[in-house]
Amino acid sequence: AQSVTQLGSHVSVSEGALVLLRCNYSSSVPPYLFWYVQYPNQGLQLLLKYTTGATLVKGINGFEAEFKKSETSFHLTKPSAHMSDAAEYFCAVSGATGTASKLTFGTGTRLQVTL
Amino acid sequence: DTGVSQNPRHKITKRGQNVTFRCDPISEHNRLYWYRQTLGQGPEFLTYFQNEAQLEKSRLLSDRFSAERPKGSFSTLEIQRTEQGDSAMYLCASRSDRGFYNEQFFGPGTRLTVL
């Protein structure tokens, strides 16, 4: 069984400030971890993923995340927020293959960026 | 490669009517997933195909729901006798076995409103 907890349904930051979106997971198999972004009335776009290897992963638009197995966390960060980063962000976990490949999502964090 | 497409983008129907949605995955992607997203929530897994075989169905998929992928290419999701609780965004995703580590590509979704 897998689950994801995203702490904070809404996060507000000033433009240029650090963005930190929290994600904790639970998985009975070695996890694959993902962050997706969703803009209004659109589908999901993959920001970054962790599968194996390096625990610090870099994604698109300047985002990065660090897999910490001991803390079962996969927090998303960006050093400097832009107005265009305002969106809904979802953390997801899956297994590797077969029926374990379905994604289990958190409830999302809405990021607001203010001037 | 034109990405995952879904039709229609929006559907408004009256309670009790049947509706059908279509998903066209990225060509040569053999795996196809359906998810449902309600307001303020993350997407939830509904069902999953490998080629034309439906390998898993969520408990969320009541007997009013049926999904097919007859030739292992496009897929349809039908909801019979719709209820107001079926109002949601229905998302389709596809991936290739040769692709990276369960990277699923999402379509724009079909937003269903049941009056």
GROMACS .gro file of C-alpha atoms in nm:
model
  230
    1ALA     CA    1   0.000   0.000   0.000
    2GLN     CA    2   0.115   0.351  -0.075
    3SER     CA    3   0.011   0.694   0.044
    4VAL     CA    4   0.124   1.055   0.022
    5THR     CA    5   0.078   1.340   0.266
    6GLN     CA    6   0.127   1.697   0.153
    7LEU     CA    7   0.151   1.937   0.444
    8GLY     CA    8  -0.015   2.267   0.373
    9SER     CA    9  -0.297   2.290   0.122
   10HIS     CA   10  -0.205   2.653   0.051
   11VAL     CA   11   0.137   2.815   0.050
   12SER     CA   12   0.197   3.182  -0.021
   13VAL     CA   13   0.538   3.330  -0.098
   14SER     CA   14   0.665   3.659  -0.228
   15GLU     CA   15   0.819   3.677  -0.571
   16GLY     CA   16   1.189   3.602  -0.537
   17ALA     CA   17   1.146   3.409  -0.211
   18LEU     CA   18   1.228   3.045  -0.148
   19VAL     CA   19   0.956   2.795  -0.234
   20LEU     CA   20   0.926   2.486  -0.011
   21LEU     CA   21   0.644   2.238  -0.063
   22ARG     CA   22   0.639   1.939   0.169
   23CYS     CA   23   0.569   1.579   0.083
   24ASN     CA   24   0.590   1.267   0.296
   25TYR     CA   25   0.518   0.922   0.160
   26SER     CA   26   0.451   0.569   0.272
   27SER     CA   27   0.531   0.272   0.051
   28SER     CA   28   0.562  -0.102   0.098
   29VAL     CA   29   0.793  -0.128  -0.203
   30PRO     CA   30   1.091   0.082  -0.310
   31PRO     CA   31   0.921   0.403  -0.416
   32TYR     CA   32   0.931   0.604  -0.730
   33LEU     CA   33   0.846   0.963  -0.640
   34PHE     CA   34   0.713   1.241  -0.858
   35TRP     CA   35   0.612   1.604  -0.845
   36TYR     CA   36   0.352   1.726  -1.092
   37VAL     CA   37   0.222   2.078  -1.155
   38GLN     CA   38  -0.131   2.159  -1.265
   39TYR     CA   39  -0.246   2.492  -1.404
   40PRO     CA   40  -0.618   2.577  -1.401
   41ASN     CA   41  -0.829   2.355  -1.625
   42GLN     CA   42  -0.527   2.167  -1.751
   43GLY     CA   43  -0.377   1.824  -1.706
   44LEU     CA   44  -0.070   1.739  -1.506
   45GLN     CA   45   0.283   1.822  -1.612
   46LEU     CA   46   0.577   1.634  -1.467
   47LEU     CA   47   0.825   1.858  -1.283
   48LEU     CA   48   1.071   1.594  -1.168
   49LYS     CA   49   1.103   1.235  -1.054
   50TYR     CA   50   1.313   1.017  -0.827
   51THR     CA   51   1.362   0.655  -0.923
   52THR     CA   52   1.704   0.534  -0.818
   53GLY     CA   53   2.050   0.679  -0.775
   54ALA     CA   54   2.115   1.040  -0.682
   55THR     CA   55   1.880   1.156  -0.410
   56LEU     CA   56   1.881   1.521  -0.518
   57VAL     CA   57   1.691   1.551  -0.841
   58LYS     CA   58   1.655   1.855  -1.059
   59GLY     CA   59   1.353   1.926  -1.270
   60ILE     CA   60   1.213   2.183  -1.503
   61ASN     CA   61   1.165   2.552  -1.427
   62GLY     CA   62   1.436   2.555  -1.161
   63PHE     CA   63   1.266   2.313  -0.921
   64GLU     CA   64   1.448   2.041  -0.733
   65ALA     CA   65   1.363   1.781  -0.470
   66GLU     CA   66   1.559   1.562  -0.232
   67PHE     CA   67   1.466   1.203  -0.150
   68LYS     CA   68   1.529   1.132   0.219
   69LYS     CA   69   1.455   0.769   0.292
   70SER     CA   70   1.509   0.802   0.668
   71GLU     CA   71   1.248   1.078   0.682
   72THR     CA   72   1.023   0.929   0.409
   73SER     CA   73   1.018   1.274   0.254
   74PHE     CA   74   1.046   1.424  -0.092
   75HIS     CA   75   1.013   1.800  -0.046
   76LEU     CA   76   1.006   2.031  -0.348
   77THR     CA   77   1.210   2.352  -0.349
   78LYS     CA   78   1.290   2.643  -0.573
   79PRO     CA   79   1.535   2.915  -0.469
   80SER     CA   80   1.344   3.207  -0.616
   81ALA     CA   81   0.972   3.211  -0.691
   82HIS     CA   82   0.830   3.363  -1.008
   83MET     CA   83   0.475   3.475  -1.064
   84SER     CA   84   0.442   3.204  -1.327
   85ASP     CA   85   0.497   2.938  -1.058
   86ALA     CA   86   0.149   2.999  -0.916
   87ALA     CA   87  -0.031   2.669  -0.964
   88GLU     CA   88  -0.135   2.348  -0.788
   89TYR     CA   89   0.144   2.104  -0.707
   90PHE     CA   90   0.096   1.732  -0.650
   91CYS     CA   91   0.336   1.482  -0.503
   92ALA     CA   92   0.288   1.120  -0.612
   93VAL     CA   93   0.435   0.779  -0.535
   94SER     CA   94   0.433   0.454  -0.726
   95GLY     CA   95   0.608   0.122  -0.745
   96ALA     CA   96   0.810   0.012  -1.041
   97THR     CA   97   0.605  -0.224  -1.251
   98GLY     CA   98   0.274  -0.391  -1.309
   99THR     CA   99  -0.018  -0.292  -1.093
  100ALA     CA  100   0.221  -0.113  -0.860
  101SER     CA  101   0.281   0.139  -1.136
  102LYS     CA  102  -0.039   0.330  -1.066
  103LEU     CA  103   0.029   0.670  -0.918
  104THR     CA  104  -0.097   0.757  -0.571
  105PHE     CA  105  -0.128   1.133  -0.529
  106GLY     CA  106  -0.138   1.366  -0.237
  107THR     CA  107  -0.418   1.617  -0.200
  108GLY     CA  108  -0.210   1.895  -0.352
  109THR     CA  109  -0.065   2.228  -0.246
  110ARG     CA  110  -0.179   2.549  -0.408
  111LEU     CA  111   0.113   2.788  -0.445
  112GLN     CA  112   0.035   3.158  -0.449
  113VAL     CA  113   0.309   3.403  -0.549
  114THR     CA  114   0.265   3.765  -0.448
  115LEU     CA  115   0.447   4.080  -0.556
  116ASP     CA  116   0.429   1.316  -3.107
  117THR     CA  117   0.122   1.519  -3.024
  118GLY     CA  118   0.079   1.411  -2.665
  119VAL     CA  119  -0.218   1.250  -2.494
  120SER     CA  120  -0.552   1.384  -2.616
  121GLN     CA  121  -0.893   1.356  -2.453
  122ASN     CA  122  -1.237   1.428  -2.589
  123PRO     CA  123  -1.457   1.597  -2.510
  124ARG     CA  124  -1.286   1.853  -2.289
  125HIS     CA  125  -1.611   1.939  -2.117
  126LYS     CA  126  -1.934   1.746  -2.078
  127ILE     CA  127  -2.251   1.862  -1.907
  128THR     CA  128  -2.520   1.602  -1.862
  129LYS     CA  129  -2.834   1.540  -1.664
  130ARG     CA  130  -2.848   1.286  -1.387
  131GLY     CA  131  -2.934   0.944  -1.517
  132GLN     CA  132  -2.783   0.992  -1.863
  133ASN     CA  133  -2.493   0.788  -1.999
  134VAL     CA  134  -2.167   0.953  -2.103
  135THR     CA  135  -1.858   0.829  -2.282
  136PHE     CA  136  -1.512   0.981  -2.285
  137ARG     CA  137  -1.226   0.904  -2.520
  138CYS     CA  138  -0.853   0.903  -2.462
  139ASP     CA  139  -0.590   0.882  -2.736
  140PRO     CA  140  -0.252   0.802  -2.584
  141ILE     CA  141   0.086   0.886  -2.724
  142SER     CA  142   0.141   0.651  -3.015
  143GLU     CA  143   0.318   0.327  -2.922
  144HIS     CA  144   0.254   0.376  -2.551
  145ASN     CA  145   0.129   0.037  -2.444
  146ARG     CA  146   0.014   0.133  -2.095
  147LEU     CA  147  -0.288   0.354  -2.032
  148TYR     CA  148  -0.430   0.479  -1.703
  149TRP     CA  149  -0.752   0.654  -1.603
  150TYR     CA  150  -0.769   0.879  -1.296
  151ARG     CA  151  -1.049   1.088  -1.146
  152GLN     CA  152  -0.993   1.422  -0.980
  153THR     CA  153  -1.260   1.594  -0.772
  154LEU     CA  154  -1.242   1.956  -0.662
  155GLY     CA  155  -0.967   2.020  -0.411
  156GLN     CA  156  -0.830   1.668  -0.430
  157GLY     CA  157  -0.548   1.491  -0.602
  158PRO     CA  158  -0.616   1.249  -0.886
  159GLU     CA  159  -0.730   0.902  -0.782
  160PHE     CA  160  -0.656   0.588  -0.979
  161LEU     CA  161  -0.950   0.426  -1.157
  162THR     CA  162  -0.816   0.163  -1.394
  163TYR     CA  163  -0.515   0.055  -1.598
  164PHE     CA  164  -0.454  -0.118  -1.932
  165GLN     CA  165  -0.152  -0.292  -2.070
  166ASN     CA  166  -0.221  -0.305  -2.442
  167GLU     CA  167  -0.586  -0.416  -2.464
  168ALA     CA  168  -0.590  -0.599  -2.132
  169GLN     CA  169  -0.749  -0.426  -1.835
  170LEU     CA  170  -0.522  -0.532  -1.550
  171GLU     CA  171  -0.659  -0.349  -1.251
  172LYS     CA  172  -0.973  -0.166  -1.145
  173SER     CA  173  -1.007   0.051  -0.839
  174ARG     CA  174  -1.288   0.007  -0.588
  175LEU     CA  175  -1.389   0.356  -0.701
  176LEU     CA  176  -1.497   0.204  -1.031
  177SER     CA  177  -1.852   0.099  -0.954
  178ASP     CA  178  -2.049  -0.128  -1.188
  179ARG     CA  179  -2.182   0.186  -1.360
  180PHE     CA  180  -1.833   0.250  -1.496
  181SER     CA  181  -1.675   0.056  -1.779
  182ALA     CA  182  -1.352   0.112  -1.964
  183GLU     CA  183  -1.225  -0.045  -2.283
  184ARG     CA  184  -0.919  -0.036  -2.499
  185PRO     CA  185  -1.025  -0.260  -2.785
  186LYS     CA  186  -0.721  -0.250  -3.009
  187GLY     CA  187  -0.462  -0.144  -2.760
  188SER     CA  188  -0.464   0.213  -2.888
  189PHE     CA  189  -0.737   0.456  -2.780
  190SER     CA  190  -0.951   0.394  -2.473
  191THR     CA  191  -1.306   0.483  -2.375
  192LEU     CA  192  -1.453   0.534  -2.032
  193GLU     CA  193  -1.831   0.506  -2.005
  194ILE     CA  194  -2.044   0.605  -1.710
  195GLN     CA  195  -2.399   0.476  -1.708
  196ARG     CA  196  -2.685   0.636  -1.515
  197THR     CA  197  -2.472   0.929  -1.407
  198GLU     CA  198  -2.505   1.069  -1.057
  199GLN     CA  199  -2.413   1.412  -0.925
  200GLY     CA  200  -2.125   1.251  -0.737
  201ASP     CA  201  -1.968   1.158  -1.070
  202SER     CA  202  -1.893   1.524  -1.139
  203ALA     CA  203  -1.516   1.544  -1.165
  204MET     CA  204  -1.222   1.581  -1.398
  205TYR     CA  205  -1.137   1.251  -1.567
  206LEU     CA  206  -0.769   1.227  -1.658
  207CYS     CA  207  -0.599   0.983  -1.889
  208ALA     CA  208  -0.227   0.906  -1.886
  209SER     CA  209  -0.004   0.684  -2.095
  210ARG     CA  210   0.346   0.548  -2.076
  211SER     CA  211   0.577   0.317  -2.261
  212ASP     CA  212   0.748   0.015  -2.113
  213ARG     CA  213   1.061   0.146  -2.278
  214GLY     CA  214   1.019   0.486  -2.118
  215PHE     CA  215   1.177   0.614  -1.806
  216TYR     CA  216   1.073   0.454  -1.485
  217ASN     CA  217   0.698   0.485  -1.491
  218GLU     CA  218   0.690   0.836  -1.634
  219GLN     CA  219   0.324   0.888  -1.717
  220PHE     CA  220   0.215   1.156  -1.959
  221PHE     CA  221  -0.122   1.313  -1.886
  222GLY     CA  222  -0.387   1.446  -2.117
  223PRO     CA  223  -0.577   1.771  -2.052
  224GLY     CA  224  -0.871   1.587  -1.896
  225THR     CA  225  -1.246   1.576  -1.949
  226ARG     CA  226  -1.446   1.780  -1.701
  227LEU     CA  227  -1.784   1.620  -1.631
  228THR     CA  228  -2.067   1.814  -1.472
  229VAL     CA  229  -2.379   1.618  -1.377
  230LEU     CA  230  -2.682   1.837  -1.314
   0.00000   0.00000   0.00000
